[in-house]
Every structure is written in structure tokens, then in C-alpha cells.
Amino acid sequence: MTTPSMPPAPPLPSVTVVLDRHDDTLHTHTALAAHHPSSGRITLHPGPGTTSETGLAHDLLVALGKPPLLPGRFPGGRQPAWEAATAWLTALPVTRLTVLRAHRLTARRAMRLLQLQVRTGVHLTLVCHRPHLPAALHQALRTADYLVTADFEAARRHYYGTPVAEAPPADEPAGPASRWITVPALDRLVSYDSPRPCAAPCTPPPIAWRHRPPPVPLTPRTAQRVAHRLHAATAHPRLAAALAAALFTGASLQQLATARPRDYDAAAATLALHDRARYTDGCAAYPVPSWAGVFLRAAACFTRLASGEGQELLAAPGERGHLLRMAETARLRPPQPPTARRKGPVGRVEWDWRERQEAERYQAIPADRARPSRR
């Protein structure tokens, strides 16, 4: 029996180079007006002080609506900003990337953009505000399939795509709102359980919810608000995916840390978490809601690019502080204790209130039962 072959990958679109011969503001304004991430269009306008490859990646993350810096320490002291930008471009429905001031790119930064296009398949347009192709860009493009145009209408079609479509009304602001969203599923995020990843291959069954009730699914409106806040709160794909996973699994950070890239099945929309000692529900596969899929896809891509298959798909236990700070930036928290039972100042999120309640109940049980016998 012959094995069916995989369908061929779609051909990579040619890189478009726009020559804005007279540095006309019309080109810049039109390209910036085309910027609309939710419609799949990103316009990158590098800052005048952007001179490094990492700085260009930071500018791209900002264009994607994210903070430019990734929290945490990384091997060799190198922040994986390009890996993060590549992961988000892969996961988000971005199809077009326009880069202004491309005549200022060094050959190395131009190569970074060309590598980004190869990995993501995005339609890349480079706008040179000069009458001729600069030497550095010409050198970088030697190995790429590209076309050059100086026609404004043709350039506009590349900025917007074909057919040309004006930007729809602005979306709901992606930045974190001032009002907290309280989610009971976050009650166990700082739980003291300690499951470990499975050393041998493990294919967990679907979650059965025998030992605890399933988290209440977010309403479509709340899910949209949560997704907007997570996108704006961090550029780190693994942290964003960990918090998203906590919202639909109700799992602790220790259990979330058991997931590896192979545990996310994008086709089946499931995420496997491991717990052989059965602190809670054992090894189980959880359905991934549609709103959370983009974060899992970005985390899987980022982990493979930055770490490899053997590393955590989601946040590691040592990243607990970064994860909680990101959640608070997004104004997401578990239910809070009454004012009379607070241990900290009003306004500070108490993440371990549920754990303290359970610990106090367990400590009270022996005292109630340890009465002297009268026999």
C-alpha cells in the first residue's frame, strides 16, 4: 500500500521592493494606514535609533501590539526576540508585512527579515525611500526571489493586499483595562502539588473531571477581552500560553510545566498535562477552546525555535514570578478573600488564598479528633 504524500507547501511569495524615489510622505502615510493586525496586515516603521538586529525584532514586537522585552533570563544572555516575533507571526493570522525605511537596513538586518519570511510565509514588502536599491539590501536579496516597483498604485496594492480594502473600524482596545477580571479557574495556579512530566511516551485519555469540577468556560465576550489582554501584556509566547491554559484547565503551574511541545495537538485542539502520581486528575488531555489556540500555537513554535522539543511548552515553575506579574498586568486574578481575612494590603492580589484555606482546614482536623479516651 502506498502512503499518501503530503500536499506540497504553497509557493513562497516574492519579496516586493518599493522604490519611493522622492521620499514622498504619501507612501509612508498609506503604508501606516494599512496597518491593521486583526486584518492580517502589519506595517513596521523602525525607530530612528534602531541599529541592531535585536532592536529591529523589538520594533516588530511593538508593531504586533506587544511589549518589546521578554521577561526572564535566557542562555548566553541573548533575548530570543526574533524567535518570539517569528512565533507570533506564525500563530497570528498575519499575511502581509510592510517595512518602511528599508534603505537603512544593514545586510544582516535585511537577512533577518528574509529569514522571517521563509519561516512564516508572510508577504514581505520593503519600502526604500530612495531612487535606487541600496548596496546592503541588494546584497541581502541576491538569494531571494524579488520584484521592484516604483508605481504608487502597485505599491498600495502590496500594502493592503488585493483587492485593496480600507481598514475596518478599530477593534476593542487591546491594552489591559483598569477593571479586574476575576476567574475562579485561577484558584489553583499557585497550588502546592508537584506533578512531574512523564519520562516515557504518554498518550493521556480525555480529562474525566472525577476529582474536581471543570472550570466554567469563559463567555465569548469575556474570552475576547481576556485574549486582548494577554496579547498586550507580554511578548513571551510561553507565559501567555501558560496563563491561557490555566484558564481552561484550572491546573497549577507545576502541572502546566509538565507539558512539552508534543503534548499540544493543534489538529485535535487538545493539550495533554501529566500527573502520574494523581495529585489531581492524573495524565489527561484537555480540549483547547478556539480563543486559546493562537497562544498554544505561538508557544509551540517559540519553544522549538528557542529551546527544542525537550523543554517546557508553557511556563516553568521557576518563572512563577514572571507569570503572576504578567497576569496582574493583564488584570486577571482568582477570587479574592473578604477584607477581614486578607493577609496583605488592600489592592494586592492574594494568589494563595484558596491554598491557605485548605491548609487551615487540614490543620484543624487533628485538633478536633485528638480528644483523650475515657476508657
Coordinates of C-alpha atoms in Angstrom, one line a residue:
M1 CA 0.0 0.0 0.0
T2 CA 1.4 3.4 -0.9
T3 CA 1.5 6.1 1.7
P4 CA -0.3 9.2 0.6
S5 CA 2.1 12.1 0.0
M6 CA 1.9 15.3 1.9
P7 CA 0.4 18.2 -0.1
P8 CA 3.1 20.5 -1.4
A9 CA 3.7 23.6 0.6
P10 CA 2.3 26.8 -1.0
P11 CA 5.0 28.7 -3.0
L12 CA 6.7 31.4 -1.1
P13 CA 5.5 34.9 -2.3
S14 CA 8.1 37.1 -3.9
V15 CA 9.6 39.8 -1.8
T16 CA 8.4 43.2 -3.1
V17 CA 10.8 46.2 -3.1
V18 CA 9.1 49.6 -3.4
L19 CA 11.3 52.5 -4.6
D20 CA 9.8 55.7 -3.2
R21 CA 12.1 57.8 -5.4
H22 CA 11.4 61.2 -3.8
D23 CA 10.7 60.1 -0.2
D24 CA 7.0 61.1 -0.7
T25 CA 5.0 61.2 2.6
L26 CA 2.1 59.7 0.6
H27 CA 3.9 56.3 0.6
T28 CA 4.6 56.4 4.4
H29 CA 1.1 57.6 5.3
T30 CA -0.5 54.9 3.0
A31 CA 1.6 52.1 4.4
L32 CA 0.9 53.2 8.0
A33 CA -2.8 53.4 7.3
A34 CA -2.7 49.8 6.0
H35 CA -1.5 48.6 9.4
H36 CA -4.3 46.5 10.9
P37 CA -3.1 43.3 12.7
S38 CA -6.6 41.7 13.0
S39 CA -6.9 42.0 9.2
G40 CA -3.5 40.4 8.8
R41 CA -1.6 43.5 7.9
I42 CA 1.5 44.7 9.8
T43 CA 3.4 47.9 9.0
L44 CA 6.8 48.1 10.7
H45 CA 8.3 51.6 11.0
P46 CA 11.7 51.1 12.6
G47 CA 12.6 53.8 15.1
P48 CA 15.4 56.1 14.2
G49 CA 17.6 54.6 16.9
T50 CA 17.2 51.0 15.7
T51 CA 20.6 49.9 14.6
S52 CA 20.8 46.3 15.8
E53 CA 19.2 43.1 14.8
T54 CA 17.6 42.7 18.2
G55 CA 16.3 46.2 18.2
L56 CA 14.6 45.5 14.9
A57 CA 12.9 42.5 16.4
H58 CA 11.7 44.6 19.3
D59 CA 10.2 47.1 16.9
L60 CA 8.4 44.2 15.2
L61 CA 7.0 43.0 18.5
V62 CA 5.7 46.6 19.2
A63 CA 4.1 46.6 15.7
L64 CA 2.4 43.4 16.7
G65 CA 0.9 45.2 19.8
K66 CA 3.2 43.7 22.4
P67 CA 5.8 45.0 24.9
P68 CA 9.2 44.9 23.3
L69 CA 11.1 43.0 26.0
L70 CA 10.7 39.4 27.1
P71 CA 10.9 38.8 30.9
G72 CA 13.3 36.2 32.3
R73 CA 16.9 35.1 31.8
F74 CA 18.0 33.3 28.7
P75 CA 21.0 31.1 27.7
G76 CA 24.0 33.2 26.8
G77 CA 22.2 36.4 27.8
R78 CA 20.7 36.6 24.4
Q79 CA 17.0 37.5 24.4
P80 CA 15.2 35.4 21.9
A81 CA 13.3 38.4 20.4
W82 CA 13.4 37.1 16.8
E83 CA 12.1 33.7 17.9
A84 CA 9.2 35.4 19.7
A85 CA 8.4 37.6 16.7
T86 CA 8.5 34.5 14.4
A87 CA 6.3 32.6 16.7
W88 CA 3.6 35.3 16.9
L89 CA 3.7 35.9 13.1
T90 CA 3.3 32.1 12.6
A91 CA 0.4 31.8 15.1
L92 CA -1.5 35.1 14.3
P93 CA -3.4 35.5 11.0
V94 CA -0.8 37.9 9.6
T95 CA -0.3 37.6 5.9
R96 CA 1.4 40.9 5.0
L97 CA 4.4 42.7 6.5
T98 CA 5.5 46.1 5.2
V99 CA 8.8 47.5 6.4
L100 CA 9.3 51.3 5.9
R101 CA 12.8 52.9 5.8
A102 CA 14.2 49.7 4.4
H103 CA 17.1 51.6 2.7
R104 CA 18.6 52.0 6.2
L105 CA 18.7 48.2 6.8
T106 CA 22.1 46.6 7.1
A107 CA 22.6 43.4 5.2
R108 CA 22.3 41.4 8.4
R109 CA 19.0 43.0 9.4
A110 CA 17.7 42.6 5.9
M111 CA 18.7 38.9 6.0
R112 CA 16.8 38.6 9.3
L113 CA 13.6 39.8 7.6
L114 CA 14.1 37.4 4.7
Q115 CA 14.6 34.5 7.1
L116 CA 11.4 35.6 8.8
Q117 CA 9.5 35.5 5.5
V118 CA 10.8 32.0 4.7
R119 CA 9.7 30.7 8.2
T120 CA 6.3 32.3 8.2
G121 CA 5.3 32.6 4.6
V122 CA 4.3 36.2 5.1
H123 CA 4.2 38.6 2.1
L124 CA 7.1 40.9 2.7
T125 CA 7.3 44.4 1.2
L126 CA 10.4 46.6 1.7
V127 CA 10.0 50.3 1.1
C128 CA 13.2 52.1 0.1
H129 CA 12.8 55.9 0.2
R130 CA 15.5 56.3 -2.4
P131 CA 15.6 56.2 -6.2
H132 CA 18.0 53.2 -6.3
L133 CA 18.3 49.9 -4.4
P134 CA 20.9 50.4 -1.6
A135 CA 24.0 48.2 -1.8
A136 CA 23.3 46.4 1.6
L137 CA 19.8 45.5 0.6
H138 CA 20.9 44.4 -2.9
Q139 CA 23.4 42.1 -1.3
A140 CA 20.8 40.5 1.0
L141 CA 18.4 40.0 -1.8
R142 CA 20.8 38.0 -4.0
T143 CA 19.4 34.7 -2.8
A144 CA 15.8 35.8 -2.7
D145 CA 13.0 35.9 -5.4
Y146 CA 12.0 39.6 -5.5
L147 CA 10.4 42.2 -7.7
V148 CA 10.9 46.0 -7.8
T149 CA 8.3 48.6 -8.4
A150 CA 8.2 52.4 -8.3
D151 CA 4.5 52.7 -9.1
F152 CA 2.4 54.1 -6.2
E153 CA -0.8 52.2 -7.0
A154 CA 1.1 48.9 -7.3
A155 CA 2.8 49.7 -4.0
R156 CA -0.6 50.4 -2.4
R157 CA -1.9 47.0 -3.5
H158 CA 1.1 45.4 -1.8
Y159 CA 0.5 47.4 1.4
Y160 CA -3.2 46.4 1.6
G161 CA -3.3 43.2 -0.5
T162 CA -5.6 42.5 -3.5
P163 CA -8.3 43.7 -3.7
V164 CA -7.4 46.9 -1.9
A165 CA -9.6 47.1 1.3
E166 CA -9.7 50.0 3.7
A167 CA -9.1 49.3 7.3
P168 CA -12.3 48.3 9.2
P169 CA -13.4 50.2 12.3
A170 CA -10.9 50.0 15.2
D171 CA -11.1 46.9 17.4
E172 CA -11.7 47.0 21.1
P173 CA -8.5 48.4 22.7
A174 CA -6.1 45.6 23.3
G175 CA -4.4 47.2 26.3
P176 CA -5.3 45.9 29.8
A177 CA -8.4 47.7 31.1
S178 CA -8.4 49.1 34.6
R179 CA -11.1 46.7 35.8
W180 CA -10.1 43.3 37.1
I181 CA -11.5 40.1 35.5
T182 CA -11.9 37.6 38.4
V183 CA -11.6 34.0 37.1
P184 CA -12.2 31.0 39.5
A185 CA -10.1 28.8 37.3
L186 CA -7.0 30.6 38.6
D187 CA -7.6 29.4 42.1
R188 CA -5.1 26.5 41.8
L189 CA -2.4 28.3 39.8
V190 CA -0.1 28.5 42.8
S191 CA -1.2 25.2 44.2
Y192 CA 1.4 23.2 46.2
D193 CA 1.0 20.0 44.2
S194 CA 4.1 18.8 42.5
P195 CA 3.4 16.5 39.4
R196 CA 6.3 15.7 37.1
P197 CA 6.5 15.2 33.3
C198 CA 6.3 11.6 32.1
A199 CA 9.7 10.3 31.2
A200 CA 8.3 7.6 28.8
P201 CA 5.9 8.4 25.9
C202 CA 2.4 9.0 27.3
T203 CA -0.9 9.4 25.4
P204 CA -3.3 10.6 28.1
P205 CA -7.1 10.0 27.8
P206 CA -9.5 12.9 27.6
I207 CA -10.0 14.6 31.0
A208 CA -12.8 13.0 33.0
W209 CA -13.1 15.6 35.9
R210 CA -13.7 12.9 38.5
H211 CA -11.9 14.8 41.4
R212 CA -12.9 18.4 40.8
P213 CA -15.5 20.3 38.7
P214 CA -14.3 21.5 35.3
P215 CA -13.6 25.3 35.0
V216 CA -16.6 27.3 33.9
P217 CA -16.0 28.2 30.2
L218 CA -15.5 31.9 29.5
T219 CA -18.3 33.6 27.7
P220 CA -17.5 34.7 24.2
R221 CA -17.3 38.3 25.3
T222 CA -15.1 37.6 28.3
A223 CA -12.9 35.3 26.1
Q224 CA -12.4 38.1 23.7
R225 CA -11.4 40.5 26.5
V226 CA -9.0 38.0 28.0
A227 CA -7.3 37.3 24.6
H228 CA -6.9 41.0 24.0
R229 CA -5.3 41.5 27.4
L230 CA -3.0 38.5 27.1
H231 CA -1.8 39.7 23.7
A232 CA -1.0 43.2 25.1
A233 CA 0.5 42.0 28.4
T234 CA 3.6 40.1 27.2
A235 CA 5.7 39.3 24.2
H236 CA 6.7 35.9 25.7
P237 CA 4.6 33.2 24.0
R238 CA 5.2 30.6 26.7
L239 CA 4.0 32.8 29.5
A240 CA 0.9 33.9 27.5
A241 CA 0.1 30.3 26.7
A242 CA 0.6 29.2 30.3
L243 CA -2.0 31.7 31.6
A244 CA -4.4 30.8 28.8
A245 CA -4.0 27.1 29.6
A246 CA -4.6 27.8 33.3
L247 CA -8.0 29.4 32.4
F248 CA -9.3 26.4 30.5
T249 CA -7.7 23.6 32.6
G250 CA -7.8 25.0 36.1
A251 CA -4.3 23.4 36.6
S252 CA -1.5 24.5 38.8
L253 CA 1.7 26.0 37.5
Q254 CA 3.6 22.8 38.4
Q255 CA 1.2 20.7 36.3
L256 CA 1.3 23.2 33.4
A257 CA 5.1 22.8 33.4
T258 CA 4.7 19.1 32.6
A259 CA 3.6 19.9 29.0
R260 CA 6.1 19.5 26.2
P261 CA 5.7 20.7 22.5
R262 CA 4.5 17.1 21.6
D263 CA 1.6 17.4 24.1
Y264 CA -0.2 20.1 22.1
D265 CA -2.1 18.6 19.2
A266 CA -3.2 21.5 17.0
A267 CA -5.3 19.4 14.7
A268 CA -7.3 17.8 17.5
A269 CA -7.2 21.0 19.6
T270 CA -6.1 19.3 22.8
L271 CA -3.4 19.9 25.4
A272 CA -2.0 17.0 27.4
L273 CA -0.9 17.6 31.0
H274 CA 0.8 14.9 33.1
D275 CA 0.3 13.7 36.7
R276 CA 1.3 10.1 37.2
A277 CA 1.1 10.4 41.0
R278 CA -2.5 11.6 40.6
Y279 CA -2.3 14.7 42.7
T280 CA -5.4 15.8 40.9
D281 CA -6.8 14.2 37.7
G282 CA -3.8 12.1 36.5
C283 CA -2.4 12.4 33.0
A284 CA -5.2 13.8 30.8
A285 CA -5.9 15.7 27.6
Y286 CA -7.8 18.9 27.8
P287 CA -9.9 20.4 24.9
V288 CA -8.4 23.8 23.8
P289 CA -11.0 26.5 23.2
S290 CA -10.7 28.4 20.0
W291 CA -9.7 31.6 21.6
A292 CA -6.7 30.0 23.3
G293 CA -5.4 28.2 20.2
V294 CA -3.3 31.1 19.0
F295 CA -1.3 31.2 22.3
L296 CA -0.6 27.4 22.2
R297 CA 0.5 27.6 18.5
A298 CA 2.8 30.5 19.3
A299 CA 4.3 28.7 22.4
A300 CA 4.9 25.5 20.4
C301 CA 6.7 27.4 17.6
F302 CA 8.7 29.5 20.1
T303 CA 9.8 26.5 22.2
R304 CA 11.0 24.6 19.1
L305 CA 12.9 27.7 17.8
A306 CA 14.4 28.8 21.2
S307 CA 14.8 25.6 23.2
G308 CA 13.9 22.4 21.5
E309 CA 11.4 19.5 21.9
G310 CA 12.6 18.6 25.4
Q311 CA 11.8 21.9 27.0
E312 CA 8.6 23.1 28.7
L313 CA 5.8 24.2 26.3
L314 CA 4.4 26.5 28.9
A315 CA 5.9 28.4 31.8
A316 CA 8.4 26.6 34.1
P317 CA 8.0 26.6 37.9
G318 CA 11.0 29.0 38.1
E319 CA 9.0 31.5 36.1
R320 CA 6.2 31.8 38.6
G321 CA 7.0 35.4 39.5
H322 CA 7.0 36.4 35.8
L323 CA 3.7 34.6 35.2
L324 CA 1.9 36.2 38.2
R325 CA 3.2 39.7 37.2
M326 CA 2.0 39.2 33.7
A327 CA -1.4 38.1 35.0
E328 CA -1.6 41.2 37.1
T329 CA -0.6 43.4 34.2
A330 CA -3.5 41.8 32.2
R331 CA -5.7 42.4 35.3
L332 CA -6.6 38.8 35.7
R333 CA -6.9 37.2 39.2
P334 CA -8.6 34.4 41.2
P335 CA -11.4 35.2 43.6
Q336 CA -10.1 37.3 46.5
P337 CA -10.7 36.9 50.2
P338 CA -13.1 39.1 52.2
T339 CA -11.5 42.2 53.5
A340 CA -11.5 40.8 57.1
R341 CA -9.4 37.7 56.0
R342 CA -6.8 39.5 53.9
K343 CA -3.2 38.9 54.8
G344 CA -1.8 41.7 52.7
P345 CA -2.7 45.3 51.9
V346 CA -5.9 46.1 50.0
G347 CA -5.3 46.2 46.3
R348 CA -2.6 43.4 46.3
V349 CA -3.7 40.2 44.6
E350 CA -3.6 37.2 47.0
W351 CA -2.9 34.2 44.8
D352 CA -2.7 31.6 47.6
W353 CA -5.9 32.3 49.5
R354 CA -7.5 29.0 48.4
E355 CA -4.4 27.1 49.4
R356 CA -4.3 28.8 52.8
Q357 CA -8.0 27.9 53.4
E358 CA -7.3 24.2 52.7
A359 CA -4.2 24.2 54.8
E360 CA -6.1 25.7 57.7
R361 CA -8.8 23.1 57.4
Y362 CA -6.3 20.2 57.4
Q363 CA -4.5 21.7 60.5
A364 CA -7.8 21.9 62.3
I365 CA -8.9 18.3 61.8
P366 CA -6.4 16.6 64.2
A367 CA -7.3 19.1 67.0
D368 CA -10.9 18.3 66.7
R369 CA -10.3 14.5 66.8
A370 CA -7.5 14.2 69.2
R371 CA -9.6 14.0 72.4
P372 CA -8.4 11.8 75.3
S373 CA -10.2 8.5 75.7
R374 CA -12.3 7.9 78.8
R375 CA -12.0 4.1 78.7

